[in-house]
mmCIF file of N, CA, C and O in Angstrom:
data_model
loop_
_atom_site.group_PDB
_atom_site.id
_atom_site.type_symbol
_atom_site.label_atom_id
_atom_site.label_comp_id
_atom_site.label_asym_id
_atom_site.label_seq_id
_atom_site.Cartn_x
_atom_site.Cartn_y
_atom_site.Cartn_z
ATOM 1 N N MET A 1156 30.924 -18.479 15.919
ATOM 2 C CA MET A 1156 30.477 -18.503 17.295
ATOM 3 C C MET A 1156 31.665 -18.793 18.184
ATOM 4 O O MET A 1156 32.554 -19.546 17.808
ATOM 5 N N LYS A 1157 31.647 -18.172 19.345
ATOM 6 C CA LYS A 1157 32.735 -18.363 20.307
ATOM 7 C C LYS A 1157 32.137 -18.358 21.715
ATOM 8 O O LYS A 1157 31.316 -17.500 22.032
ATOM 9 N N ILE A 1158 32.552 -19.315 22.537
ATOM 10 C CA ILE A 1158 32.162 -19.337 23.944
ATOM 11 C C ILE A 1158 33.445 -19.270 24.765
ATOM 12 O O ILE A 1158 34.389 -20.020 24.514
ATOM 13 N N VAL A 1159 33.466 -18.362 25.726
ATOM 14 C CA VAL A 1159 34.625 -18.181 26.592
ATOM 15 C C VAL A 1159 34.196 -18.422 28.027
ATOM 16 O O VAL A 1159 33.173 -17.909 28.466
ATOM 17 N N ASP A 1160 34.971 -19.202 28.759
ATOM 18 C CA ASP A 1160 34.714 -19.427 30.183
ATOM 19 C C ASP A 1160 35.608 -18.482 30.982
ATOM 20 O O ASP A 1160 36.823 -18.643 31.020
ATOM 21 N N TRP A 1161 35.000 -17.488 31.617
ATOM 22 C CA TRP A 1161 35.742 -16.503 32.394
ATOM 23 C C TRP A 1161 36.651 -17.183 33.423
ATOM 24 O O TRP A 1161 37.757 -16.724 33.684
ATOM 25 N N ASN A 1162 36.195 -18.298 33.980
ATOM 26 C CA ASN A 1162 36.961 -19.006 35.011
ATOM 27 C C ASN A 1162 38.252 -19.620 34.482
ATOM 28 O O ASN A 1162 39.135 -19.957 35.261
ATOM 29 N N GLU A 1163 38.368 -19.791 33.169
ATOM 30 C CA GLU A 1163 39.561 -20.389 32.577
ATOM 31 C C GLU A 1163 40.521 -19.363 31.973
ATOM 32 O O GLU A 1163 41.576 -19.733 31.468
ATOM 33 N N LEU A 1164 40.165 -18.085 32.022
ATOM 34 C CA LEU A 1164 41.016 -17.043 31.449
ATOM 35 C C LEU A 1164 42.150 -16.686 32.402
ATOM 36 O O LEU A 1164 41.962 -16.673 33.629
ATOM 37 N N PRO A 1165 43.314 -16.339 31.863
ATOM 38 C CA PRO A 1165 44.423 -15.929 32.732
ATOM 39 C C PRO A 1165 44.228 -14.514 33.255
ATOM 40 O O PRO A 1165 43.589 -13.674 32.601
ATOM 41 N N ASP A 1166 44.755 -14.243 34.433
ATOM 42 C CA ASP A 1166 44.803 -12.887 34.963
ATOM 43 C C ASP A 1166 45.983 -12.171 34.312
ATOM 44 O O ASP A 1166 47.121 -12.644 34.384
ATOM 45 N N LEU A 1167 45.706 -11.052 33.670
ATOM 46 C CA LEU A 1167 46.735 -10.252 33.001
ATOM 47 C C LEU A 1167 46.765 -8.864 33.614
ATOM 48 O O LEU A 1167 45.736 -8.353 34.057
ATOM 49 N N GLY A 1168 47.918 -8.222 33.617
ATOM 50 C CA GLY A 1168 48.014 -6.852 34.091
ATOM 51 C C GLY A 1168 47.430 -5.884 33.073
ATOM 52 O O GLY A 1168 47.602 -6.069 31.871
ATOM 53 N N VAL A 1169 46.734 -4.846 33.547
ATOM 54 C CA VAL A 1169 46.214 -3.835 32.624
ATOM 55 C C VAL A 1169 47.369 -2.981 32.124
ATOM 56 O O VAL A 1169 48.420 -2.870 32.774
ATOM 57 N N SER A 1170 47.205 -2.361 30.975
ATOM 58 C CA SER A 1170 48.305 -1.638 30.341
ATOM 59 C C SER A 1170 48.789 -0.435 31.143
ATOM 60 O O SER A 1170 49.949 -0.061 31.053
ATOM 61 N N HIS A 1171 47.925 0.153 31.954
ATOM 62 C CA HIS A 1171 48.306 1.341 32.718
ATOM 63 C C HIS A 1171 48.886 1.026 34.097
ATOM 64 O O HIS A 1171 49.469 1.891 34.727
ATOM 65 N N ASN A 1172 48.703 -0.212 34.579
ATOM 66 C CA ASN A 1172 49.223 -0.621 35.883
ATOM 67 C C ASN A 1172 49.181 -2.148 35.945
ATOM 68 O O ASN A 1172 48.119 -2.732 36.140
ATOM 69 N N ALA A 1173 50.318 -2.785 35.777
ATOM 70 C CA ALA A 1173 50.387 -4.248 35.693
ATOM 71 C C ALA A 1173 49.924 -4.951 36.966
ATOM 72 O O ALA A 1173 49.623 -6.144 36.939
ATOM 73 N N GLU A 1174 49.850 -4.242 38.092
ATOM 74 C CA GLU A 1174 49.386 -4.838 39.344
ATOM 75 C C GLU A 1174 47.872 -5.015 39.361
ATOM 76 O O GLU A 1174 47.350 -5.810 40.134
ATOM 77 N N ILE A 1175 47.155 -4.264 38.529
ATOM 78 C CA ILE A 1175 45.703 -4.390 38.419
ATOM 79 C C ILE A 1175 45.434 -5.501 37.422
ATOM 80 O O ILE A 1175 45.930 -5.478 36.304
ATOM 81 N N LYS A 1176 44.671 -6.495 37.826
ATOM 82 C CA LYS A 1176 44.474 -7.682 37.003
ATOM 83 C C LYS A 1176 43.149 -7.646 36.256
ATOM 84 O O LYS A 1176 42.126 -7.205 36.785
ATOM 85 N N LYS A 1177 43.188 -8.137 35.016
ATOM 86 C CA LYS A 1177 41.999 -8.211 34.180
ATOM 87 C C LYS A 1177 41.917 -9.589 33.534
ATOM 88 O O LYS A 1177 42.899 -10.335 33.490
ATOM 89 N N ARG A 1178 40.739 -9.890 33.027
ATOM 90 C CA ARG A 1178 40.510 -11.058 32.184
ATOM 91 C C ARG A 1178 39.776 -10.545 30.954
ATOM 92 O O ARG A 1178 38.722 -9.925 31.065
ATOM 93 N N THR A 1179 40.330 -10.817 29.791
ATOM 94 C CA THR A 1179 39.764 -10.302 28.551
ATOM 95 C C THR A 1179 38.869 -11.354 27.918
ATOM 96 O O THR A 1179 39.339 -12.425 27.540
ATOM 97 N N LEU A 1180 37.592 -11.030 27.820
ATOM 98 C CA LEU A 1180 36.607 -11.941 27.255
ATOM 99 C C LEU A 1180 36.608 -11.898 25.727
ATOM 100 O O LEU A 1180 36.411 -12.909 25.074
ATOM 101 N N ILE A 1181 36.783 -10.703 25.169
ATOM 102 C CA ILE A 1181 36.872 -10.518 23.720
ATOM 103 C C ILE A 1181 38.085 -9.636 23.463
ATOM 104 O O ILE A 1181 38.207 -8.560 24.038
ATOM 105 N N ASN A 1182 38.993 -10.085 22.617
ATOM 106 C CA ASN A 1182 40.224 -9.358 22.332
ATOM 107 C C ASN A 1182 40.081 -8.437 21.136
ATOM 108 O O ASN A 1182 39.199 -8.620 20.286
ATOM 109 N N ARG A 1183 40.995 -7.488 21.075
ATOM 110 C CA ARG A 1183 41.061 -6.575 19.948
ATOM 111 C C ARG A 1183 41.167 -7.378 18.650
ATOM 112 O O ARG A 1183 41.893 -8.361 18.562
ATOM 113 N N GLY A 1184 40.413 -6.963 17.661
ATOM 114 C CA GLY A 1184 40.443 -7.612 16.363
ATOM 115 C C GLY A 1184 39.389 -8.678 16.161
ATOM 116 O O GLY A 1184 39.142 -9.098 15.031
ATOM 117 N N GLU A 1185 38.757 -9.142 17.233
ATOM 118 C CA GLU A 1185 37.736 -10.180 17.089
ATOM 119 C C GLU A 1185 36.408 -9.616 16.585
ATOM 120 O O GLU A 1185 35.656 -10.313 15.909
ATOM 121 N N ILE A 1186 36.101 -8.381 16.947
ATOM 122 C CA ILE A 1186 34.900 -7.679 16.485
ATOM 123 C C ILE A 1186 35.370 -6.298 16.009
ATOM 124 O O ILE A 1186 36.056 -5.594 16.759
ATOM 125 N N PRO A 1187 35.025 -5.881 14.791
ATOM 126 C CA PRO A 1187 35.482 -4.583 14.295
ATOM 127 C C PRO A 1187 35.150 -3.445 15.255
ATOM 128 O O PRO A 1187 34.060 -3.407 15.826
ATOM 129 N N GLN A 1188 36.129 -2.569 15.445
ATOM 130 C CA GLN A 1188 36.031 -1.381 16.294
ATOM 131 C C GLN A 1188 36.074 -1.680 17.795
ATOM 132 O O GLN A 1188 36.289 -0.778 18.591
ATOM 133 N N LEU A 1189 35.844 -2.927 18.215
ATOM 134 C CA LEU A 1189 35.923 -3.261 19.636
ATOM 135 C C LEU A 1189 37.384 -3.460 20.000
ATOM 136 O O LEU A 1189 38.065 -4.299 19.420
ATOM 137 N N MET A 1190 37.876 -2.676 20.942
ATOM 138 C CA MET A 1190 39.276 -2.754 21.353
ATOM 139 C C MET A 1190 39.494 -3.875 22.364
ATOM 140 O O MET A 1190 40.519 -4.528 22.359
ATOM 141 N N MET A 1191 38.529 -4.067 23.280
ATOM 142 C CA MET A 1191 38.578 -5.137 24.258
ATOM 143 C C MET A 1191 37.259 -5.160 25.005
ATOM 144 O O MET A 1191 36.536 -4.183 25.020
ATOM 145 N N TYR A 1192 36.962 -6.309 25.601
ATOM 146 C CA TYR A 1192 35.825 -6.457 26.496
ATOM 147 C C TYR A 1192 36.300 -7.400 27.588
ATOM 148 O O TYR A 1192 36.735 -8.526 27.300
ATOM 149 N N GLY A 1193 36.278 -6.937 28.827
ATOM 150 C CA GLY A 1193 36.800 -7.771 29.893
ATOM 151 C C GLY A 1193 36.332 -7.333 31.261
ATOM 152 O O GLY A 1193 35.462 -6.475 31.395
ATOM 153 N N THR A 1194 36.930 -7.942 32.264
ATOM 154 C CA THR A 1194 36.648 -7.621 33.655
ATOM 155 C C THR A 1194 37.964 -7.291 34.335
ATOM 156 O O THR A 1194 39.029 -7.711 33.880
ATOM 157 N N ALA A 1195 37.897 -6.542 35.408
ATOM 158 C CA ALA A 1195 39.110 -6.216 36.166
ATOM 159 C C ALA A 1195 38.794 -6.185 37.652
ATOM 160 O O ALA A 1195 37.667 -5.898 38.058
ATOM 161 N N VAL A 1196 39.817 -6.488 38.442
ATOM 162 C CA VAL A 1196 39.750 -6.369 39.897
ATOM 163 C C VAL A 1196 40.727 -5.267 40.293
ATOM 164 O O VAL A 1196 41.904 -5.308 39.947
ATOM 165 N N PHE A 1197 40.217 -4.287 40.998
ATOM 166 C CA PHE A 1197 40.956 -3.100 41.392
ATOM 167 C C PHE A 1197 41.049 -3.139 42.916
ATOM 168 O O PHE A 1197 40.068 -2.920 43.612
ATOM 169 N N LYS A 1198 42.200 -3.466 43.437
ATOM 170 C CA LYS A 1198 42.377 -3.676 44.878
ATOM 171 C C LYS A 1198 42.548 -2.347 45.626
ATOM 172 O O LYS A 1198 42.931 -1.350 45.029
ATOM 173 N N PRO A 1199 42.289 -2.354 46.948
ATOM 174 C CA PRO A 1199 42.481 -1.137 47.735
ATOM 175 C C PRO A 1199 43.888 -0.573 47.543
ATOM 176 O O PRO A 1199 44.877 -1.308 47.524
ATOM 177 N N GLY A 1200 43.958 0.732 47.347
ATOM 178 C CA GLY A 1200 45.233 1.424 47.176
ATOM 179 C C GLY A 1200 45.731 1.476 45.743
ATOM 180 O O GLY A 1200 46.661 2.233 45.449
ATOM 181 N N GLN A 1201 45.150 0.704 44.846
ATOM 182 C CA GLN A 1201 45.622 0.741 43.461
ATOM 183 C C GLN A 1201 45.078 1.969 42.736
ATOM 184 O O GLN A 1201 44.025 2.503 43.084
ATOM 185 N N GLN A 1202 45.836 2.383 41.717
ATOM 186 C CA GLN A 1202 45.384 3.530 40.929
ATOM 187 C C GLN A 1202 45.917 3.439 39.505
ATOM 188 O O GLN A 1202 46.902 2.760 39.242
ATOM 189 N N VAL A 1203 45.226 4.109 38.630
ATOM 190 C CA VAL A 1203 45.655 4.277 37.244
ATOM 191 C C VAL A 1203 45.877 5.776 37.068
ATOM 192 O O VAL A 1203 44.977 6.580 37.328
ATOM 193 N N GLU A 1204 47.082 6.137 36.649
ATOM 194 C CA GLU A 1204 47.423 7.552 36.464
ATOM 195 C C GLU A 1204 46.559 8.178 35.369
ATOM 196 O O GLU A 1204 46.030 7.494 34.499
ATOM 197 N N LEU A 1205 46.464 9.494 35.402
ATOM 198 C CA LEU A 1205 45.714 10.215 34.383
ATOM 199 C C LEU A 1205 46.293 9.938 33.000
ATOM 200 O O LEU A 1205 47.504 9.921 32.815
ATOM 201 N N HIS A 1206 45.396 9.695 32.055
ATOM 202 C CA HIS A 1206 45.787 9.419 30.673
ATOM 203 C C HIS A 1206 44.587 9.696 29.779
ATOM 204 O O HIS A 1206 43.502 10.023 30.267
ATOM 205 N N GLN A 1207 44.781 9.566 28.484
ATOM 206 C CA GLN A 1207 43.664 9.730 27.559
ATOM 207 C C GLN A 1207 43.835 8.802 26.369
ATOM 208 O O GLN A 1207 44.939 8.338 26.085
ATOM 209 N N HIS A 1208 42.719 8.548 25.706
ATOM 210 C CA HIS A 1208 42.707 7.764 24.475
ATOM 211 C C HIS A 1208 42.118 8.672 23.401
ATOM 212 O O HIS A 1208 40.949 9.050 23.485
ATOM 213 N N ASP A 1209 42.916 9.028 22.431
ATOM 214 C CA ASP A 1209 42.463 9.976 21.419
ATOM 215 C C ASP A 1209 41.427 9.404 20.475
ATOM 216 O O ASP A 1209 40.623 10.148 19.906
ATOM 217 N N THR A 1210 41.437 8.086 20.278
ATOM 218 C CA THR A 1210 40.545 7.481 19.285
ATOM 219 C C THR A 1210 39.763 6.303 19.858
ATOM 220 O O THR A 1210 39.504 5.327 19.165
ATOM 221 N N MET A 1211 39.379 6.394 21.146
ATOM 222 C CA MET A 1211 38.631 5.286 21.741
ATOM 223 C C MET A 1211 37.664 5.782 22.806
ATOM 224 O O MET A 1211 38.025 6.598 23.655
ATOM 225 N N TYR A 1212 36.436 5.279 22.741
ATOM 226 C CA TYR A 1212 35.499 5.388 23.859
ATOM 227 C C TYR A 1212 35.834 4.264 24.815
ATOM 228 O O TYR A 1212 36.164 3.148 24.391
ATOM 229 N N GLU A 1213 35.735 4.529 26.128
ATOM 230 C CA GLU A 1213 35.973 3.495 27.125
ATOM 231 C C GLU A 1213 34.783 3.497 28.081
ATOM 232 O O GLU A 1213 34.389 4.552 28.588
ATOM 233 N N VAL A 1214 34.201 2.311 28.315
ATOM 234 C CA VAL A 1214 32.998 2.200 29.134
ATOM 235 C C VAL A 1214 33.270 1.223 30.282
ATOM 236 O O VAL A 1214 33.770 0.122 30.058
ATOM 237 N N PHE A 1215 32.953 1.654 31.496
ATOM 238 C CA PHE A 1215 33.139 0.856 32.704
ATOM 239 C C PHE A 1215 31.793 0.656 33.387
ATOM 240 O O PHE A 1215 31.070 1.623 33.619
ATOM 241 N N HIS A 1216 31.464 -0.595 33.728
ATOM 242 C CA HIS A 1216 30.260 -0.901 34.504
ATOM 243 C C HIS A 1216 30.714 -1.514 35.821
ATOM 244 O O HIS A 1216 31.285 -2.615 35.836
ATOM 245 N N ILE A 1217 30.474 -0.816 36.918
ATOM 246 C CA ILE A 1217 30.930 -1.245 38.236
ATOM 247 C C ILE A 1217 30.021 -2.363 38.752
ATOM 248 O O ILE A 1217 28.805 -2.217 38.798
ATOM 249 N N GLN A 1218 30.641 -3.486 39.147
ATOM 250 C CA GLN A 1218 29.902 -4.625 39.690
ATOM 251 C C GLN A 1218 29.882 -4.590 41.224
ATOM 252 O O GLN A 1218 28.828 -4.735 41.830
ATOM 253 N N THR A 1219 31.068 -4.459 41.843
ATOM 254 C CA THR A 1219 31.165 -4.471 43.305
ATOM 255 C C THR A 1219 32.159 -3.405 43.758
ATOM 256 O O THR A 1219 33.042 -3.003 43.003
ATOM 257 N N GLY A 1220 32.020 -2.984 45.000
ATOM 258 C CA GLY A 1220 32.952 -2.024 45.583
ATOM 259 C C GLY A 1220 32.714 -0.607 45.086
ATOM 260 O O GLY A 1220 31.730 -0.314 44.411
ATOM 261 N N LYS A 1221 33.644 0.279 45.450
ATOM 262 C CA LYS A 1221 33.583 1.685 45.050
ATOM 263 C C LYS A 1221 34.948 2.111 44.530
ATOM 264 O O LYS A 1221 35.971 1.573 44.940
ATOM 265 N N ALA A 1222 34.950 3.101 43.658
ATOM 266 C CA ALA A 1222 36.189 3.665 43.128
ATOM 267 C C ALA A 1222 35.978 5.148 42.892
ATOM 268 O O ALA A 1222 34.842 5.639 42.860
ATOM 269 N N ILE A 1223 37.082 5.838 42.728
ATOM 270 C CA ILE A 1223 37.053 7.241 42.329
ATOM 271 C C ILE A 1223 37.541 7.316 40.893
ATOM 272 O O ILE A 1223 38.653 6.876 40.590
ATOM 273 N N PHE A 1224 36.719 7.836 40.004
ATOM 274 C CA PHE A 1224 37.112 8.110 38.630
ATOM 275 C C PHE A 1224 37.343 9.607 38.525
ATOM 276 O O PHE A 1224 36.475 10.399 38.900
ATOM 277 N N THR A 1225 38.513 9.996 38.058
ATOM 278 C CA THR A 1225 38.805 11.397 37.792
ATOM 279 C C THR A 1225 38.680 11.582 36.285
ATOM 280 O O THR A 1225 39.381 10.920 35.509
ATOM 281 N N ILE A 1226 37.762 12.446 35.882
ATOM 282 C CA ILE A 1226 37.496 12.680 34.466
ATOM 283 C C ILE A 1226 37.492 14.183 34.230
ATOM 284 O O ILE A 1226 36.712 14.919 34.854
ATOM 285 N N SER A 1227 38.394 14.613 33.363
ATOM 286 C CA SER A 1227 38.509 16.038 33.018
ATOM 287 C C SER A 1227 38.628 16.913 34.267
ATOM 288 O O SER A 1227 37.988 17.952 34.372
ATOM 289 N N GLY A 1228 39.423 16.459 35.242
ATOM 290 C CA GLY A 1228 39.715 17.248 36.425
ATOM 291 C C GLY A 1228 38.701 17.154 37.547
ATOM 292 O O GLY A 1228 38.870 17.777 38.590
ATOM 293 N N LYS A 1229 37.634 16.390 37.389
ATOM 294 C CA LYS A 1229 36.613 16.267 38.423
ATOM 295 C C LYS A 1229 36.560 14.822 38.924
ATOM 296 O O LYS A 1229 36.633 13.886 38.136
ATOM 297 N N ASP A 1230 36.431 14.644 40.245
ATOM 298 C CA ASP A 1230 36.350 13.324 40.854
ATOM 299 C C ASP A 1230 34.896 12.864 40.976
ATOM 300 O O ASP A 1230 34.021 13.648 41.371
ATOM 301 N N TYR A 1231 34.683 11.580 40.655
ATOM 302 C CA TYR A 1231 33.356 10.965 40.754
ATOM 303 C C TYR A 1231 33.502 9.674 41.549
ATOM 304 O O TYR A 1231 34.276 8.804 41.167
ATOM 305 N N GLU A 1232 32.764 9.553 42.652
ATOM 306 C CA GLU A 1232 32.731 8.294 43.399
ATOM 307 C C GLU A 1232 31.646 7.424 42.785
ATOM 308 O O GLU A 1232 30.494 7.845 42.667
ATOM 309 N N VAL A 1233 32.023 6.226 42.367
ATOM 310 C CA VAL A 1233 31.083 5.329 41.707
ATOM 311 C C VAL A 1233 31.045 3.989 42.422
ATOM 312 O O VAL A 1233 32.000 3.592 43.084
ATOM 313 N N GLY A 1234 29.918 3.304 42.298
ATOM 314 C CA GLY A 1234 29.760 2.017 42.943
ATOM 315 C C GLY A 1234 28.893 1.090 42.118
ATOM 316 O O GLY A 1234 28.603 1.366 40.945
ATOM 317 N N PRO A 1235 28.457 -0.019 42.713
ATOM 318 C CA PRO A 1235 27.711 -1.039 41.991
ATOM 319 C C PRO A 1235 26.536 -0.465 41.198
ATOM 320 O O PRO A 1235 25.748 0.325 41.718
ATOM 321 N N GLY A 1236 26.478 -0.846 39.931
ATOM 322 C CA GLY A 1236 25.408 -0.394 39.057
ATOM 323 C C GLY A 1236 25.762 0.822 38.230
ATOM 324 O O GLY A 1236 25.127 1.069 37.205
ATOM 325 N N ASN A 1237 26.756 1.600 38.648
ATOM 326 C CA ASN A 1237 27.139 2.776 37.873
ATOM 327 C C ASN A 1237 27.855 2.358 36.592
ATOM 328 O O ASN A 1237 28.634 1.408 36.577
ATOM 329 N N CYS A 1238 27.567 3.085 35.514
ATOM 330 C CA CYS A 1238 28.215 2.866 34.223
ATOM 331 C C CYS A 1238 28.801 4.198 33.776
ATOM 332 O O CYS A 1238 28.089 5.202 33.728
ATOM 333 N N ILE A 1239 30.081 4.210 33.481
ATOM 334 C CA ILE A 1239 30.802 5.432 33.132
ATOM 335 C C ILE A 1239 31.267 5.316 31.680
ATOM 336 O O ILE A 1239 31.936 4.353 31.323
ATOM 337 N N THR A 1240 30.924 6.297 30.857
ATOM 338 C CA THR A 1240 31.405 6.352 29.482
ATOM 339 C C THR A 1240 32.390 7.501 29.368
ATOM 340 O O THR A 1240 32.052 8.651 29.670
ATOM 341 N N ILE A 1241 33.613 7.183 28.956
ATOM 342 C CA ILE A 1241 34.657 8.185 28.781
ATOM 343 C C ILE A 1241 34.864 8.377 27.281
ATOM 344 O O ILE A 1241 35.107 7.418 26.551
ATOM 345 N N GLU A 1242 34.740 9.612 26.845
ATOM 346 C CA GLU A 1242 34.820 9.918 25.420
ATOM 347 C C GLU A 1242 36.267 10.077 24.969
ATOM 348 O O GLU A 1242 37.161 10.356 25.786
ATOM 349 N N PRO A 1243 36.512 9.909 23.676
ATOM 350 C CA PRO A 1243 37.870 10.110 23.165
ATOM 351 C C PRO A 1243 38.407 11.487 23.562
ATOM 352 O O PRO A 1243 37.677 12.484 23.512
ATOM 353 N N GLY A 1244 39.665 11.509 23.990
ATOM 354 C CA GLY A 1244 40.314 12.761 24.360
ATOM 355 C C GLY A 1244 40.103 13.203 25.792
ATOM 356 O O GLY A 1244 40.798 14.105 26.259
ATOM 357 N N GLU A 1245 39.156 12.614 26.525
ATOM 358 C CA GLU A 1245 38.944 13.001 27.926
ATOM 359 C C GLU A 1245 40.074 12.433 28.778
ATOM 360 O O GLU A 1245 40.362 11.241 28.727
ATOM 361 N N ILE A 1246 40.687 13.289 29.572
ATOM 362 C CA ILE A 1246 41.744 12.860 30.485
ATOM 363 C C ILE A 1246 41.064 12.196 31.686
ATOM 364 O O ILE A 1246 40.150 12.771 32.286
ATOM 365 N N HIS A 1247 41.526 10.984 32.008
ATOM 366 C CA HIS A 1247 40.869 10.233 33.078
ATOM 367 C C HIS A 1247 41.862 9.322 33.801
ATOM 368 O O HIS A 1247 42.920 9.005 33.286
ATOM 369 N N GLY A 1248 41.480 8.931 34.995
ATOM 370 C CA GLY A 1248 42.238 7.985 35.803
ATOM 371 C C GLY A 1248 41.309 7.423 36.859
ATOM 372 O O GLY A 1248 40.194 7.908 37.040
ATOM 373 N N GLN A 1249 41.759 6.364 37.533
ATOM 374 C CA GLN A 1249 40.941 5.723 38.548
ATOM 375 C C GLN A 1249 41.773 5.451 39.785
ATOM 376 O O GLN A 1249 42.983 5.244 39.689
ATOM 377 N N SER A 1250 41.109 5.433 40.940
ATOM 378 C CA SER A 1250 41.781 5.042 42.178
ATOM 379 C C SER A 1250 40.791 4.315 43.079
ATOM 380 O O SER A 1250 39.584 4.516 42.979
ATOM 381 N N ASN A 1251 41.360 3.457 43.938
ATOM 382 C CA ASN A 1251 40.554 2.761 44.931
ATOM 383 C C ASN A 1251 41.127 3.082 46.305
ATOM 384 O O ASN A 1251 41.986 2.371 46.817
ATOM 385 N N PRO A 1252 40.645 4.187 46.926
ATOM 386 C CA PRO A 1252 41.109 4.544 48.268
ATOM 387 C C PRO A 1252 40.317 3.824 49.366
ATOM 388 O O PRO A 1252 40.509 4.105 50.550
ATOM 389 N N PHE A 1253 39.452 2.910 48.975
ATOM 390 C CA PHE A 1253 38.565 2.242 49.919
ATOM 391 C C PHE A 1253 39.173 0.917 50.392
ATOM 392 O O PHE A 1253 40.246 0.523 49.958
ATOM 393 N N SER A 1254 38.470 0.215 51.270
ATOM 394 C CA SER A 1254 39.046 -0.969 51.912
ATOM 395 C C SER A 1254 38.650 -2.295 51.262
ATOM 396 O O SER A 1254 39.053 -3.346 51.753
ATOM 397 N N ILE A 1255 37.876 -2.256 50.189
ATOM 398 C CA ILE A 1255 37.476 -3.503 49.521
ATOM 399 C C ILE A 1255 37.778 -3.427 48.024
ATOM 400 O O ILE A 1255 37.915 -2.336 47.464
ATOM 401 N N ASP A 1256 37.869 -4.604 47.401
ATOM 402 C CA ASP A 1256 38.100 -4.670 45.960
ATOM 403 C C ASP A 1256 36.948 -4.026 45.193
ATOM 404 O O ASP A 1256 35.795 -4.065 45.636
ATOM 405 N N VAL A 1257 37.289 -3.485 44.031
ATOM 406 C CA VAL A 1257 36.300 -3.013 43.062
ATOM 407 C C VAL A 1257 36.391 -3.964 41.874
ATOM 408 O O VAL A 1257 37.486 -4.301 41.429
ATOM 409 N N THR A 1258 35.257 -4.400 41.383
ATOM 410 C CA THR A 1258 35.260 -5.188 40.152
ATOM 411 C C THR A 1258 34.399 -4.459 39.131
ATOM 412 O O THR A 1258 33.383 -3.840 39.477
ATOM 413 N N TRP A 1259 34.843 -4.519 37.877
ATOM 414 C CA TRP A 1259 34.054 -3.922 36.810
ATOM 415 C C TRP A 1259 34.213 -4.700 35.521
ATOM 416 O O TRP A 1259 35.169 -5.430 35.336
ATOM 417 N N THR A 1260 33.231 -4.543 34.674
ATOM 418 C CA THR A 1260 33.295 -5.005 33.304
ATOM 419 C C THR A 1260 33.540 -3.758 32.471
ATOM 420 O O THR A 1260 32.980 -2.696 32.763
ATOM 421 N N TYR A 1261 34.383 -3.882 31.456
ATOM 422 C CA TYR A 1261 34.658 -2.694 30.645
ATOM 423 C C TYR A 1261 34.979 -3.080 29.206
ATOM 424 O O TYR A 1261 35.286 -4.222 28.902
ATOM 425 N N PHE A 1262 34.805 -2.078 28.336
ATOM 426 C CA PHE A 1262 35.141 -2.282 26.930
ATOM 427 C C PHE A 1262 35.535 -0.961 26.304
ATOM 428 O O PHE A 1262 35.282 0.111 26.864
ATOM 429 N N GLY A 1263 36.212 -1.050 25.171
ATOM 430 C CA GLY A 1263 36.621 0.130 24.427
ATOM 431 C C GLY A 1263 36.164 -0.006 22.980
ATOM 432 O O GLY A 1263 36.193 -1.099 22.413
ATOM 433 N N ILE A 1264 35.739 1.118 22.401
ATOM 434 C CA ILE A 1264 35.302 1.163 21.004
ATOM 435 C C ILE A 1264 36.171 2.188 20.276
ATOM 436 O O ILE A 1264 36.241 3.349 20.665
ATOM 437 N N ALA A 1265 36.855 1.732 19.223
ATOM 438 C CA ALA A 1265 37.719 2.612 18.428
ATOM 439 C C ALA A 1265 36.892 3.519 17.540
ATOM 440 O O ALA A 1265 35.840 3.109 17.029
ATOM 441 N N THR A 1266 37.379 4.733 17.363
ATOM 442 C CA THR A 1266 36.701 5.677 16.466
ATOM 443 C C THR A 1266 37.412 5.771 15.126
ATOM 444 O O THR A 1266 36.937 6.458 14.229
ATOM 445 N N ASP A 1267 38.550 5.102 14.987
ATOM 446 C CA ASP A 1267 39.283 5.171 13.723
ATOM 447 C C ASP A 1267 39.295 3.836 13.005
ATOM 448 O O ASP A 1267 38.836 2.850 13.466
#
């Protein structure tokens, strides 16, 4: 059993843009196939360049604010309550062209 207090976790930069801060609730290796489970704050003007994960599903659940997710060449505006599942190999990126922070919970599941 493990209990984690989100309020005591350090803010870390995400791998695709160190200026975007996350808190990791469950780290890679703690649960088989789970790559990470955490939260992130995406400030106005921040973006993650297009990239892909060949062997990982990535799931984002938007808590507050709005963002643009670009997935396989198409833009999707998402907001509170939306949940986005990105499949292995899908080219994707995110941007926040809006005036308020976006917060989301997200996790990745390895396929290998």
